[in-house]
């Protein structure tokens, strides 16, 4: 993927996050998984099917764990994948690692509003390629501005 492609898909994930039902206790996040040919294989957004759903979790749940496209896929997520979670047994970081996705592209590192997130550190230490576009973070923060008032 080129820088242009990564930006495009991350902007699409930001648009997807606008579909999130409102919450005062969780971020609005969008996630898109692409195969190595640049085709969408799954999407998800926070609270899409359950009030405790995270975007990456939803996108991954729509795929078989042994989907042959996952080992060469890229996941685009508007917010750093969670590394601590009270509502479910596995974090989004753990789910991404278990899926074998080698590449993660994100816009905004999770602020320590609810937890101290270490998703980027855990993913990079596991050998994944993690690309950040902090210049797109203001759009994600704006969608979550209600959490900071």
mmCIF file of N, CA and C in Angstrom:
data_model
loop_
_atom_site.group_PDB
_atom_site.id
_atom_site.type_symbol
_atom_site.label_atom_id
_atom_site.label_comp_id
_atom_site.label_asym_id
_atom_site.label_seq_id
_atom_site.Cartn_x
_atom_site.Cartn_y
_atom_site.Cartn_z
ATOM 1 N N UNK A 1 0.836 -1.191 0.000
ATOM 2 C CA UNK A 1 0.000 0.000 0.000
ATOM 3 C C UNK A 1 0.881 1.254 0.000
ATOM 4 N N UNK A 2 0.416 2.231 -0.693
ATOM 5 C CA UNK A 2 1.133 3.502 -0.725
ATOM 6 C C UNK A 2 0.603 4.403 0.385
ATOM 7 N N UNK A 3 1.320 5.470 0.638
ATOM 8 C CA UNK A 3 0.882 6.464 1.605
ATOM 9 C C UNK A 3 -0.503 6.990 1.227
ATOM 10 N N UNK A 4 -0.710 7.229 -0.049
ATOM 11 C CA UNK A 4 -2.004 7.714 -0.537
ATOM 12 C C UNK A 4 -3.118 6.718 -0.230
ATOM 13 N N UNK A 5 -2.850 5.422 -0.484
ATOM 14 C CA UNK A 5 -3.831 4.377 -0.187
ATOM 15 C C UNK A 5 -4.140 4.307 1.308
ATOM 16 N N UNK A 6 -3.083 4.342 2.114
ATOM 17 C CA UNK A 6 -3.282 4.279 3.567
ATOM 18 C C UNK A 6 -4.136 5.435 4.052
ATOM 19 N N UNK A 7 -3.860 6.616 3.575
ATOM 20 C CA UNK A 7 -4.658 7.783 3.982
ATOM 21 C C UNK A 7 -6.114 7.637 3.545
ATOM 22 N N UNK A 8 -6.302 7.185 2.326
ATOM 23 C CA UNK A 8 -7.657 7.011 1.809
ATOM 24 C C UNK A 8 -8.451 6.051 2.703
ATOM 25 N N UNK A 9 -7.876 4.880 3.005
ATOM 26 C CA UNK A 9 -8.608 3.879 3.786
ATOM 27 C C UNK A 9 -8.799 4.317 5.231
ATOM 28 N N UNK A 10 -7.847 5.049 5.766
ATOM 29 C CA UNK A 10 -8.010 5.559 7.121
ATOM 30 C C UNK A 10 -9.125 6.612 7.157
ATOM 31 N N UNK A 11 -9.207 7.428 6.125
ATOM 32 C CA UNK A 11 -10.310 8.398 6.047
ATOM 33 C C UNK A 11 -11.656 7.684 5.908
ATOM 34 N N UNK A 12 -11.672 6.558 5.189
ATOM 35 C CA UNK A 12 -12.904 5.763 5.085
ATOM 36 C C UNK A 12 -13.290 5.189 6.456
ATOM 37 N N UNK A 13 -12.298 4.766 7.225
ATOM 38 C CA UNK A 13 -12.565 4.266 8.586
ATOM 39 C C UNK A 13 -13.109 5.385 9.475
ATOM 40 N N UNK A 14 -12.579 6.587 9.306
ATOM 41 C CA UNK A 14 -13.097 7.734 10.062
ATOM 42 C C UNK A 14 -14.561 7.966 9.695
ATOM 43 N N UNK A 15 -14.880 7.917 8.399
ATOM 44 C CA UNK A 15 -16.276 8.074 7.987
ATOM 45 C C UNK A 15 -17.153 6.975 8.586
ATOM 46 N N UNK A 16 -16.653 5.752 8.606
ATOM 47 C CA UNK A 16 -17.395 4.628 9.182
ATOM 48 C C UNK A 16 -17.675 4.862 10.667
ATOM 49 N N UNK A 17 -16.744 5.466 11.370
ATOM 50 C CA UNK A 17 -16.925 5.690 12.812
ATOM 51 C C UNK A 17 -18.082 6.648 13.109
ATOM 52 N N UNK A 18 -18.507 7.393 12.109
ATOM 53 C CA UNK A 18 -19.673 8.284 12.288
ATOM 54 C C UNK A 18 -20.960 7.475 12.495
ATOM 55 N N UNK A 19 -20.926 6.177 12.183
ATOM 56 C CA UNK A 19 -22.096 5.302 12.353
ATOM 57 C C UNK A 19 -22.264 4.813 13.790
ATOM 58 N N UNK A 20 -21.280 5.055 14.638
ATOM 59 C CA UNK A 20 -21.320 4.543 16.015
ATOM 60 C C UNK A 20 -22.471 5.145 16.806
ATOM 61 N N UNK A 21 -23.246 4.304 17.492
ATOM 62 C CA UNK A 21 -24.231 4.859 18.416
ATOM 63 C C UNK A 21 -23.521 5.683 19.486
ATOM 64 N N UNK A 22 -24.131 6.766 19.939
ATOM 65 C CA UNK A 22 -23.486 7.625 20.947
ATOM 66 C C UNK A 22 -23.202 6.879 22.246
ATOM 67 N N UNK A 23 -22.134 7.283 22.905
ATOM 68 C CA UNK A 23 -21.776 6.719 24.202
ATOM 69 C C UNK A 23 -21.025 7.770 25.003
ATOM 70 N N UNK A 24 -21.287 7.803 26.290
ATOM 71 C CA UNK A 24 -20.543 8.697 27.186
ATOM 72 C C UNK A 24 -19.361 7.981 27.822
ATOM 73 N N UNK A 25 -19.236 6.679 27.554
ATOM 74 C CA UNK A 25 -18.194 5.894 28.228
ATOM 75 C C UNK A 25 -17.281 5.128 27.273
ATOM 76 N N UNK A 26 -17.382 5.417 25.967
ATOM 77 C CA UNK A 26 -16.540 4.701 25.008
ATOM 78 C C UNK A 26 -16.324 5.544 23.760
ATOM 79 N N UNK A 27 -15.194 5.331 23.124
ATOM 80 C CA UNK A 27 -14.846 6.059 21.913
ATOM 81 C C UNK A 27 -15.647 5.553 20.713
ATOM 82 N N UNK A 28 -15.860 6.451 19.762
ATOM 83 C CA UNK A 28 -16.416 6.092 18.456
ATOM 84 C C UNK A 28 -15.227 5.751 17.557
ATOM 85 N N UNK A 29 -15.186 4.512 17.075
ATOM 86 C CA UNK A 29 -14.050 4.014 16.293
ATOM 87 C C UNK A 29 -14.577 3.267 15.075
ATOM 88 N N UNK A 30 -13.870 3.410 13.971
ATOM 89 C CA UNK A 30 -14.169 2.649 12.766
ATOM 90 C C UNK A 30 -12.966 1.809 12.391
ATOM 91 N N UNK A 31 -13.210 0.628 11.814
ATOM 92 C CA UNK A 31 -12.126 -0.254 11.387
ATOM 93 C C UNK A 31 -12.472 -0.894 10.049
ATOM 94 N N UNK A 32 -11.466 -0.987 9.196
ATOM 95 C CA UNK A 32 -11.613 -1.618 7.890
ATOM 96 C C UNK A 32 -10.431 -2.567 7.705
ATOM 97 N N UNK A 33 -10.714 -3.784 7.266
ATOM 98 C CA UNK A 33 -9.652 -4.753 6.982
ATOM 99 C C UNK A 33 -9.601 -4.957 5.472
ATOM 100 N N UNK A 34 -8.405 -4.795 4.917
ATOM 101 C CA UNK A 34 -8.184 -5.000 3.488
ATOM 102 C C UNK A 34 -7.287 -6.200 3.272
ATOM 103 N N UNK A 35 -7.522 -6.921 2.161
ATOM 104 C CA UNK A 35 -6.598 -7.986 1.797
ATOM 105 C C UNK A 35 -5.384 -7.384 1.089
ATOM 106 N N UNK A 36 -4.436 -8.219 0.701
ATOM 107 C CA UNK A 36 -3.210 -7.684 0.101
ATOM 108 C C UNK A 36 -3.416 -7.127 -1.298
ATOM 109 N N UNK A 37 -4.602 -7.333 -1.890
ATOM 110 C CA UNK A 37 -4.931 -6.742 -3.187
ATOM 111 C C UNK A 37 -5.662 -5.414 -3.026
ATOM 112 N N UNK A 38 -5.851 -4.981 -1.773
ATOM 113 C CA UNK A 38 -6.516 -3.705 -1.525
ATOM 114 C C UNK A 38 -8.032 -3.780 -1.553
ATOM 115 N N UNK A 39 -8.585 -4.977 -1.386
ATOM 116 C CA UNK A 39 -10.037 -5.166 -1.369
ATOM 117 C C UNK A 39 -10.534 -5.273 0.074
ATOM 118 N N UNK A 40 -11.663 -4.646 0.347
ATOM 119 C CA UNK A 40 -12.263 -4.737 1.688
ATOM 120 C C UNK A 40 -12.701 -6.181 1.932
ATOM 121 N N UNK A 41 -12.251 -6.729 3.067
ATOM 122 C CA UNK A 41 -12.730 -8.057 3.455
ATOM 123 C C UNK A 41 -13.619 -7.993 4.697
ATOM 124 N N UNK A 42 -13.555 -6.863 5.427
ATOM 125 C CA UNK A 42 -14.435 -6.711 6.577
ATOM 126 C C UNK A 42 -14.393 -5.270 7.078
ATOM 127 N N UNK A 43 -15.465 -4.883 7.740
ATOM 128 C CA UNK A 43 -15.531 -3.566 8.380
ATOM 129 C C UNK A 43 -16.220 -3.719 9.730
ATOM 130 N N UNK A 44 -16.032 -2.736 10.578
ATOM 131 C CA UNK A 44 -16.715 -2.727 11.859
ATOM 132 C C UNK A 44 -16.631 -1.360 12.500
ATOM 133 N N UNK A 45 -17.563 -1.093 13.365
ATOM 134 C CA UNK A 45 -17.511 0.153 14.134
ATOM 135 C C UNK A 45 -17.983 -0.122 15.560
ATOM 136 N N UNK A 46 -17.573 0.744 16.446
ATOM 137 C CA UNK A 46 -17.900 0.582 17.860
ATOM 138 C C UNK A 46 -19.409 0.498 18.055
ATOM 139 N N UNK A 47 -19.811 -0.466 18.893
ATOM 140 C CA UNK A 47 -21.211 -0.651 19.264
ATOM 141 C C UNK A 47 -22.102 -1.044 18.077
ATOM 142 N N UNK A 48 -21.506 -1.616 17.031
ATOM 143 C CA UNK A 48 -22.273 -1.993 15.838
ATOM 144 C C UNK A 48 -23.328 -3.043 16.147
ATOM 145 N N UNK A 49 -22.988 -4.047 16.934
ATOM 146 C CA UNK A 49 -23.935 -5.132 17.219
ATOM 147 C C UNK A 49 -24.224 -5.303 18.712
ATOM 148 N N UNK A 50 -23.423 -4.643 19.554
ATOM 149 C CA UNK A 50 -23.581 -4.752 21.005
ATOM 150 C C UNK A 50 -22.977 -3.491 21.628
ATOM 151 N N UNK A 51 -23.547 -3.001 22.729
ATOM 152 C CA UNK A 51 -23.025 -1.784 23.347
ATOM 153 C C UNK A 51 -21.557 -1.870 23.780
ATOM 154 N N UNK A 52 -21.021 -3.081 23.939
ATOM 155 C CA UNK A 52 -19.630 -3.225 24.384
ATOM 156 C C UNK A 52 -18.664 -3.527 23.238
ATOM 157 N N UNK A 53 -19.165 -3.597 22.015
ATOM 158 C CA UNK A 53 -18.326 -3.905 20.857
ATOM 159 C C UNK A 53 -17.291 -2.824 20.574
ATOM 160 N N UNK A 54 -16.090 -3.265 20.242
ATOM 161 C CA UNK A 54 -15.048 -2.385 19.717
ATOM 162 C C UNK A 54 -14.975 -2.607 18.209
ATOM 163 N N UNK A 55 -14.556 -1.614 17.468
ATOM 164 C CA UNK A 55 -14.563 -1.663 16.006
ATOM 165 C C UNK A 55 -13.729 -2.813 15.445
ATOM 166 N N UNK A 56 -12.512 -2.968 15.945
ATOM 167 C CA UNK A 56 -11.635 -4.025 15.435
ATOM 168 C C UNK A 56 -12.225 -5.398 15.735
ATOM 169 N N UNK A 57 -12.794 -5.526 16.917
ATOM 170 C CA UNK A 57 -13.435 -6.765 17.342
ATOM 171 C C UNK A 57 -14.578 -7.139 16.394
ATOM 172 N N UNK A 58 -15.404 -6.164 16.031
ATOM 173 C CA UNK A 58 -16.526 -6.410 15.129
ATOM 174 C C UNK A 58 -16.013 -6.834 13.755
ATOM 175 N N UNK A 59 -15.050 -6.089 13.226
ATOM 176 C CA UNK A 59 -14.519 -6.413 11.895
ATOM 177 C C UNK A 59 -13.935 -7.821 11.876
ATOM 178 N N UNK A 60 -13.174 -8.176 12.895
ATOM 179 C CA UNK A 60 -12.569 -9.510 12.946
ATOM 180 C C UNK A 60 -13.619 -10.603 13.149
ATOM 181 N N UNK A 61 -14.694 -10.306 13.873
ATOM 182 C CA UNK A 61 -15.725 -11.318 14.137
ATOM 183 C C UNK A 61 -16.480 -11.709 12.873
ATOM 184 N N UNK A 62 -16.415 -10.900 11.846
ATOM 185 C CA UNK A 62 -17.107 -11.190 10.589
ATOM 186 C C UNK A 62 -16.296 -12.128 9.690
ATOM 187 N N UNK A 63 -15.084 -12.457 10.113
ATOM 188 C CA UNK A 63 -14.199 -13.329 9.342
ATOM 189 C C UNK A 63 -13.932 -14.615 10.106
ATOM 190 N N UNK A 64 -13.669 -15.672 9.384
ATOM 191 C CA UNK A 64 -13.259 -16.920 10.006
ATOM 192 C C UNK A 64 -11.847 -16.738 10.561
ATOM 193 N N UNK A 65 -11.558 -17.259 11.750
ATOM 194 C CA UNK A 65 -10.215 -17.111 12.318
ATOM 195 C C UNK A 65 -9.117 -17.686 11.418
ATOM 196 N N UNK A 66 -9.468 -18.634 10.556
ATOM 197 C CA UNK A 66 -8.460 -19.217 9.667
ATOM 198 C C UNK A 66 -8.559 -18.673 8.237
ATOM 199 N N UNK A 67 -9.170 -17.509 8.075
ATOM 200 C CA UNK A 67 -9.272 -16.876 6.755
ATOM 201 C C UNK A 67 -7.867 -16.687 6.187
ATOM 202 N N UNK A 68 -7.630 -17.233 5.016
ATOM 203 C CA UNK A 68 -6.290 -17.214 4.418
ATOM 204 C C UNK A 68 -5.818 -15.820 4.036
ATOM 205 N N UNK A 69 -6.699 -14.837 4.034
ATOM 206 C CA UNK A 69 -6.311 -13.457 3.688
ATOM 207 C C UNK A 69 -5.715 -12.695 4.874
ATOM 208 N N UNK A 70 -5.985 -13.141 6.085
ATOM 209 C CA UNK A 70 -5.540 -12.397 7.271
ATOM 210 C C UNK A 70 -4.020 -12.253 7.391
ATOM 211 N N UNK A 71 -3.218 -13.271 7.084
ATOM 212 C CA UNK A 71 -1.762 -13.127 7.248
ATOM 213 C C UNK A 71 -1.098 -12.104 6.319
ATOM 214 N N UNK A 72 -1.854 -11.573 5.348
ATOM 215 C CA UNK A 72 -1.304 -10.532 4.470
ATOM 216 C C UNK A 72 -2.189 -9.293 4.466
ATOM 217 N N UNK A 73 -3.105 -9.199 5.420
ATOM 218 C CA UNK A 73 -4.077 -8.106 5.470
ATOM 219 C C UNK A 73 -3.518 -6.881 6.191
ATOM 220 N N UNK A 74 -4.245 -5.790 6.057
ATOM 221 C CA UNK A 74 -3.999 -4.557 6.808
ATOM 222 C C UNK A 74 -5.296 -4.174 7.496
ATOM 223 N N UNK A 75 -5.209 -3.793 8.760
ATOM 224 C CA UNK A 75 -6.375 -3.259 9.456
ATOM 225 C C UNK A 75 -6.166 -1.763 9.653
ATOM 226 N N UNK A 76 -7.156 -1.002 9.239
ATOM 227 C CA UNK A 76 -7.181 0.451 9.408
ATOM 228 C C UNK A 76 -8.128 0.741 10.551
ATOM 229 N N UNK A 77 -7.644 1.431 11.560
ATOM 230 C CA UNK A 77 -8.479 1.745 12.710
ATOM 231 C C UNK A 77 -8.250 3.190 13.113
ATOM 232 N N UNK A 78 -9.331 3.857 13.450
ATOM 233 C CA UNK A 78 -9.224 5.284 13.746
ATOM 234 C C UNK A 78 -8.534 5.551 15.075
ATOM 235 N N UNK A 79 -8.591 4.584 15.984
ATOM 236 C CA UNK A 79 -8.004 4.739 17.309
ATOM 237 C C UNK A 79 -7.086 3.548 17.589
ATOM 238 N N UNK A 80 -6.021 3.808 18.296
ATOM 239 C CA UNK A 80 -5.088 2.751 18.690
ATOM 240 C C UNK A 80 -5.849 1.551 19.261
ATOM 241 N N UNK A 81 -5.555 0.334 18.800
ATOM 242 C CA UNK A 81 -6.232 -0.839 19.352
ATOM 243 C C UNK A 81 -6.020 -0.952 20.863
ATOM 244 N N UNK A 82 -7.093 -1.262 21.561
ATOM 245 C CA UNK A 82 -7.027 -1.319 23.021
ATOM 246 C C UNK A 82 -6.087 -2.423 23.502
ATOM 247 N N UNK A 83 -5.459 -2.153 24.644
ATOM 248 C CA UNK A 83 -4.579 -3.149 25.272
ATOM 249 C C UNK A 83 -5.052 -3.511 26.678
ATOM 250 N N UNK A 84 -6.085 -2.830 27.141
ATOM 251 C CA UNK A 84 -6.719 -3.130 28.432
ATOM 252 C C UNK A 84 -8.213 -3.013 28.224
ATOM 253 N N UNK A 85 -8.939 -3.939 28.863
ATOM 254 C CA UNK A 85 -10.373 -3.961 28.634
ATOM 255 C C UNK A 85 -11.083 -4.633 29.794
ATOM 256 N N UNK A 86 -12.145 -4.009 30.276
ATOM 257 C CA UNK A 86 -12.911 -4.595 31.372
ATOM 258 C C UNK A 86 -14.126 -5.372 30.862
ATOM 259 N N UNK A 87 -14.633 -5.011 29.673
ATOM 260 C CA UNK A 87 -15.907 -5.556 29.208
ATOM 261 C C UNK A 87 -15.819 -6.896 28.484
ATOM 262 N N UNK A 88 -14.646 -7.294 28.048
ATOM 263 C CA UNK A 88 -14.481 -8.546 27.307
ATOM 264 C C UNK A 88 -13.158 -9.199 27.698
ATOM 265 N N UNK A 89 -13.033 -10.515 27.502
ATOM 266 C CA UNK A 89 -11.812 -11.205 27.934
ATOM 267 C C UNK A 89 -10.572 -10.888 27.082
ATOM 268 N N UNK A 90 -10.760 -10.521 25.813
ATOM 269 C CA UNK A 90 -9.611 -10.274 24.949
ATOM 270 C C UNK A 90 -9.634 -8.844 24.428
ATOM 271 N N UNK A 91 -8.471 -8.216 24.437
ATOM 272 C CA UNK A 91 -8.352 -6.851 23.925
ATOM 273 C C UNK A 91 -8.275 -6.881 22.399
ATOM 274 N N UNK A 92 -8.446 -5.731 21.791
ATOM 275 C CA UNK A 92 -8.324 -5.648 20.336
ATOM 276 C C UNK A 92 -6.892 -5.943 19.895
ATOM 277 N N UNK A 93 -5.914 -5.539 20.701
ATOM 278 C CA UNK A 93 -4.527 -5.877 20.397
ATOM 279 C C UNK A 93 -4.348 -7.391 20.361
ATOM 280 N N UNK A 94 -4.885 -8.092 21.344
ATOM 281 C CA UNK A 94 -4.793 -9.556 21.376
ATOM 282 C C UNK A 94 -5.515 -10.186 20.180
ATOM 283 N N UNK A 95 -6.666 -9.638 19.816
ATOM 284 C CA UNK A 95 -7.431 -10.177 18.690
ATOM 285 C C UNK A 95 -6.673 -10.005 17.371
ATOM 286 N N UNK A 96 -6.039 -8.860 17.194
ATOM 287 C CA UNK A 96 -5.256 -8.609 15.977
ATOM 288 C C UNK A 96 -4.068 -9.558 15.914
ATOM 289 N N UNK A 97 -3.388 -9.715 17.027
ATOM 290 C CA UNK A 97 -2.244 -10.642 17.067
ATOM 291 C C UNK A 97 -2.699 -12.071 16.784
ATOM 292 N N UNK A 98 -3.804 -12.490 17.374
ATOM 293 C CA UNK A 98 -4.311 -13.849 17.166
ATOM 294 C C UNK A 98 -4.732 -14.075 15.713
ATOM 295 N N UNK A 99 -5.222 -13.028 15.069
ATOM 296 C CA UNK A 99 -5.657 -13.135 13.676
ATOM 297 C C UNK A 99 -4.472 -13.234 12.718
ATOM 298 N N UNK A 100 -3.300 -12.812 13.179
ATOM 299 C CA UNK A 100 -2.116 -12.860 12.336
ATOM 300 C C UNK A 100 -2.005 -11.727 11.348
ATOM 301 N N UNK A 101 -2.760 -10.663 11.554
ATOM 302 C CA UNK A 101 -2.673 -9.500 10.667
ATOM 303 C C UNK A 101 -1.324 -8.828 10.907
ATOM 304 N N UNK A 102 -0.524 -8.616 9.851
ATOM 305 C CA UNK A 102 0.821 -8.085 10.047
ATOM 306 C C UNK A 102 0.943 -6.568 10.025
ATOM 307 N N UNK A 103 -0.155 -5.871 9.669
ATOM 308 C CA UNK A 103 -0.024 -4.427 9.441
ATOM 309 C C UNK A 103 -1.227 -3.697 10.005
ATOM 310 N N UNK A 104 -0.945 -2.651 10.797
ATOM 311 C CA UNK A 104 -1.988 -1.846 11.429
ATOM 312 C C UNK A 104 -1.724 -0.383 11.092
ATOM 313 N N UNK A 105 -2.771 0.304 10.632
ATOM 314 C CA UNK A 105 -2.668 1.729 10.307
ATOM 315 C C UNK A 105 -3.693 2.459 11.162
ATOM 316 N N UNK A 106 -3.244 3.492 11.881
ATOM 317 C CA UNK A 106 -4.144 4.200 12.790
ATOM 318 C C UNK A 106 -3.935 5.707 12.731
ATOM 319 N N UNK A 107 -4.934 6.420 13.227
ATOM 320 C CA UNK A 107 -4.886 7.878 13.217
ATOM 321 C C UNK A 107 -4.514 8.466 14.574
ATOM 322 N N UNK A 108 -5.078 7.923 15.652
ATOM 323 C CA UNK A 108 -4.962 8.574 16.955
ATOM 324 C C UNK A 108 -4.598 7.554 18.014
ATOM 325 N N UNK A 109 -3.556 7.850 18.764
ATOM 326 C CA UNK A 109 -3.223 7.015 19.924
ATOM 327 C C UNK A 109 -4.253 7.283 21.002
ATOM 328 N N UNK A 110 -4.704 6.227 21.630
ATOM 329 C CA UNK A 110 -5.767 6.371 22.627
ATOM 330 C C UNK A 110 -5.306 7.226 23.794
ATOM 331 N N UNK A 111 -6.022 8.336 24.047
ATOM 332 C CA UNK A 111 -5.682 9.152 25.226
ATOM 333 C C UNK A 111 -6.033 8.387 26.501
ATOM 334 N N UNK A 112 -5.382 8.710 27.585
ATOM 335 C CA UNK A 112 -5.581 7.980 28.834
ATOM 336 C C UNK A 112 -6.831 8.456 29.576
ATOM 337 N N UNK A 113 -7.928 8.547 28.863
ATOM 338 C CA UNK A 113 -9.196 8.957 29.444
ATOM 339 C C UNK A 113 -9.822 7.820 30.257
ATOM 340 N N UNK A 114 -9.794 6.606 29.704
ATOM 341 C CA UNK A 114 -10.384 5.448 30.377
ATOM 342 C C UNK A 114 -9.314 4.488 30.894
ATOM 343 N N UNK A 115 -8.293 4.250 30.106
ATOM 344 C CA UNK A 115 -7.194 3.349 30.476
ATOM 345 C C UNK A 115 -5.899 3.887 29.875
ATOM 346 N N UNK A 116 -4.780 3.380 30.358
ATOM 347 C CA UNK A 116 -3.490 3.682 29.748
ATOM 348 C C UNK A 116 -3.243 2.613 28.688
ATOM 349 N N UNK A 117 -3.367 2.999 27.440
ATOM 350 C CA UNK A 117 -3.278 2.052 26.331
ATOM 351 C C UNK A 117 -1.827 1.880 25.885
ATOM 352 N N UNK A 118 -1.481 0.643 25.596
ATOM 353 C CA UNK A 118 -0.147 0.315 25.095
ATOM 354 C C UNK A 118 -0.237 -0.507 23.818
ATOM 355 N N UNK A 119 -1.315 -0.329 23.058
ATOM 356 C CA UNK A 119 -1.543 -1.120 21.861
ATOM 357 C C UNK A 119 -0.417 -1.027 20.842
ATOM 358 N N UNK A 120 0.027 0.195 20.536
ATOM 359 C CA UNK A 120 1.095 0.366 19.550
ATOM 360 C C UNK A 120 2.363 -0.340 20.013
ATOM 361 N N UNK A 121 2.721 -0.165 21.260
ATOM 362 C CA UNK A 121 3.936 -0.791 21.787
ATOM 363 C C UNK A 121 3.853 -2.315 21.726
ATOM 364 N N UNK A 122 2.712 -2.865 22.110
ATOM 365 C CA UNK A 122 2.551 -4.321 22.093
ATOM 366 C C UNK A 122 2.579 -4.876 20.666
ATOM 367 N N UNK A 123 1.963 -4.173 19.743
ATOM 368 C CA UNK A 123 1.939 -4.633 18.354
ATOM 369 C C UNK A 123 3.325 -4.554 17.723
ATOM 370 N N UNK A 124 4.024 -3.451 17.939
ATOM 371 C CA UNK A 124 5.360 -3.322 17.338
ATOM 372 C C UNK A 124 6.338 -4.304 17.980
ATOM 373 N N UNK A 125 6.218 -4.525 19.278
ATOM 374 C CA UNK A 125 7.135 -5.473 19.927
ATOM 375 C C UNK A 125 6.874 -6.904 19.465
ATOM 376 N N UNK A 126 5.660 -7.165 18.949
ATOM 377 C CA UNK A 126 5.336 -8.487 18.402
ATOM 378 C C UNK A 126 5.744 -8.602 16.932
ATOM 379 N N UNK A 127 6.320 -7.518 16.381
ATOM 380 C CA UNK A 127 6.822 -7.562 15.016
ATOM 381 C C UNK A 127 5.869 -7.048 13.951
ATOM 382 N N UNK A 128 4.738 -6.505 14.345
ATOM 383 C CA UNK A 128 3.813 -5.959 13.360
ATOM 384 C C UNK A 128 4.297 -4.606 12.865
ATOM 385 N N UNK A 129 3.929 -4.291 11.639
ATOM 386 C CA UNK A 129 4.187 -2.961 11.094
ATOM 387 C C UNK A 129 3.029 -2.077 11.544
ATOM 388 N N UNK A 130 3.333 -1.013 12.259
ATOM 389 C CA UNK A 130 2.317 -0.087 12.731
ATOM 390 C C UNK A 130 2.634 1.286 12.149
ATOM 391 N N UNK A 131 1.668 1.845 11.440
ATOM 392 C CA UNK A 131 1.833 3.145 10.801
ATOM 393 C C UNK A 131 0.806 4.092 11.401
ATOM 394 N N UNK A 132 1.275 5.257 11.792
ATOM 395 C CA UNK A 132 0.397 6.260 12.382
ATOM 396 C C UNK A 132 0.303 7.480 11.481
ATOM 397 N N UNK A 133 -0.881 8.047 11.400
ATOM 398 C CA UNK A 133 -1.113 9.291 10.681
ATOM 399 C C UNK A 133 -1.690 10.304 11.669
ATOM 400 N N UNK A 134 -0.833 10.870 12.513
ATOM 401 C CA UNK A 134 -1.324 11.783 13.542
ATOM 402 C C UNK A 134 -1.991 13.039 12.977
ATOM 403 N N UNK A 135 -1.707 13.369 11.720
ATOM 404 C CA UNK A 135 -2.373 14.531 11.131
ATOM 405 C C UNK A 135 -3.865 14.268 10.901
ATOM 406 N N UNK A 136 -4.295 12.997 10.922
ATOM 407 C CA UNK A 136 -5.713 12.668 10.812
ATOM 408 C C UNK A 136 -6.379 12.544 12.189
ATOM 409 N N UNK A 137 -5.586 12.590 13.239
ATOM 410 C CA UNK A 137 -6.116 12.454 14.600
ATOM 411 C C UNK A 137 -7.145 13.530 14.965
ATOM 412 N N UNK A 138 -6.978 14.785 14.546
ATOM 413 C CA UNK A 138 -7.992 15.784 14.918
ATOM 414 C C UNK A 138 -9.415 15.416 14.474
ATOM 415 N N UNK A 139 -9.562 14.771 13.335
ATOM 416 C CA UNK A 139 -10.897 14.360 12.879
ATOM 417 C C UNK A 139 -11.476 13.305 13.817
ATOM 418 N N UNK A 140 -10.642 12.398 14.298
ATOM 419 C CA UNK A 140 -11.095 11.352 15.222
ATOM 420 C C UNK A 140 -11.431 11.974 16.575
ATOM 421 N N UNK A 141 -10.577 12.878 17.020
ATOM 422 C CA UNK A 141 -10.839 13.551 18.295
ATOM 423 C C UNK A 141 -12.145 14.341 18.238
ATOM 424 N N UNK A 142 -12.384 15.000 17.117
ATOM 425 C CA UNK A 142 -13.611 15.781 16.955
ATOM 426 C C UNK A 142 -14.856 14.900 17.088
ATOM 427 N N UNK A 143 -14.798 13.699 16.518
ATOM 428 C CA UNK A 143 -15.921 12.763 16.618
ATOM 429 C C UNK A 143 -16.135 12.277 18.050
ATOM 430 N N UNK A 144 -15.114 12.405 18.877
ATOM 431 C CA UNK A 144 -15.175 11.960 20.273
ATOM 432 C C UNK A 144 -15.103 13.126 21.256
ATOM 433 N N UNK A 145 -15.283 14.336 20.782
ATOM 434 C CA UNK A 145 -15.146 15.528 21.614
ATOM 435 C C UNK A 145 -16.080 15.518 22.823
ATOM 436 N N UNK A 146 -17.246 14.896 22.698
ATOM 437 C CA UNK A 146 -18.202 14.869 23.803
ATOM 438 C C UNK A 146 -17.653 14.163 25.041
ATOM 439 N N UNK A 147 -16.651 13.291 24.849
ATOM 440 C CA UNK A 147 -16.075 12.570 25.981
ATOM 441 C C UNK A 147 -15.159 13.449 26.831
ATOM 442 N N UNK A 148 -14.762 14.572 26.298
ATOM 443 C CA UNK A 148 -13.794 15.429 26.977
ATOM 444 C C UNK A 148 -14.404 16.694 27.567
ATOM 445 N N UNK A 149 -15.726 16.773 27.554
ATOM 446 C CA UNK A 149 -16.368 17.983 28.092
ATOM 447 C C UNK A 149 -16.817 17.799 29.515
#
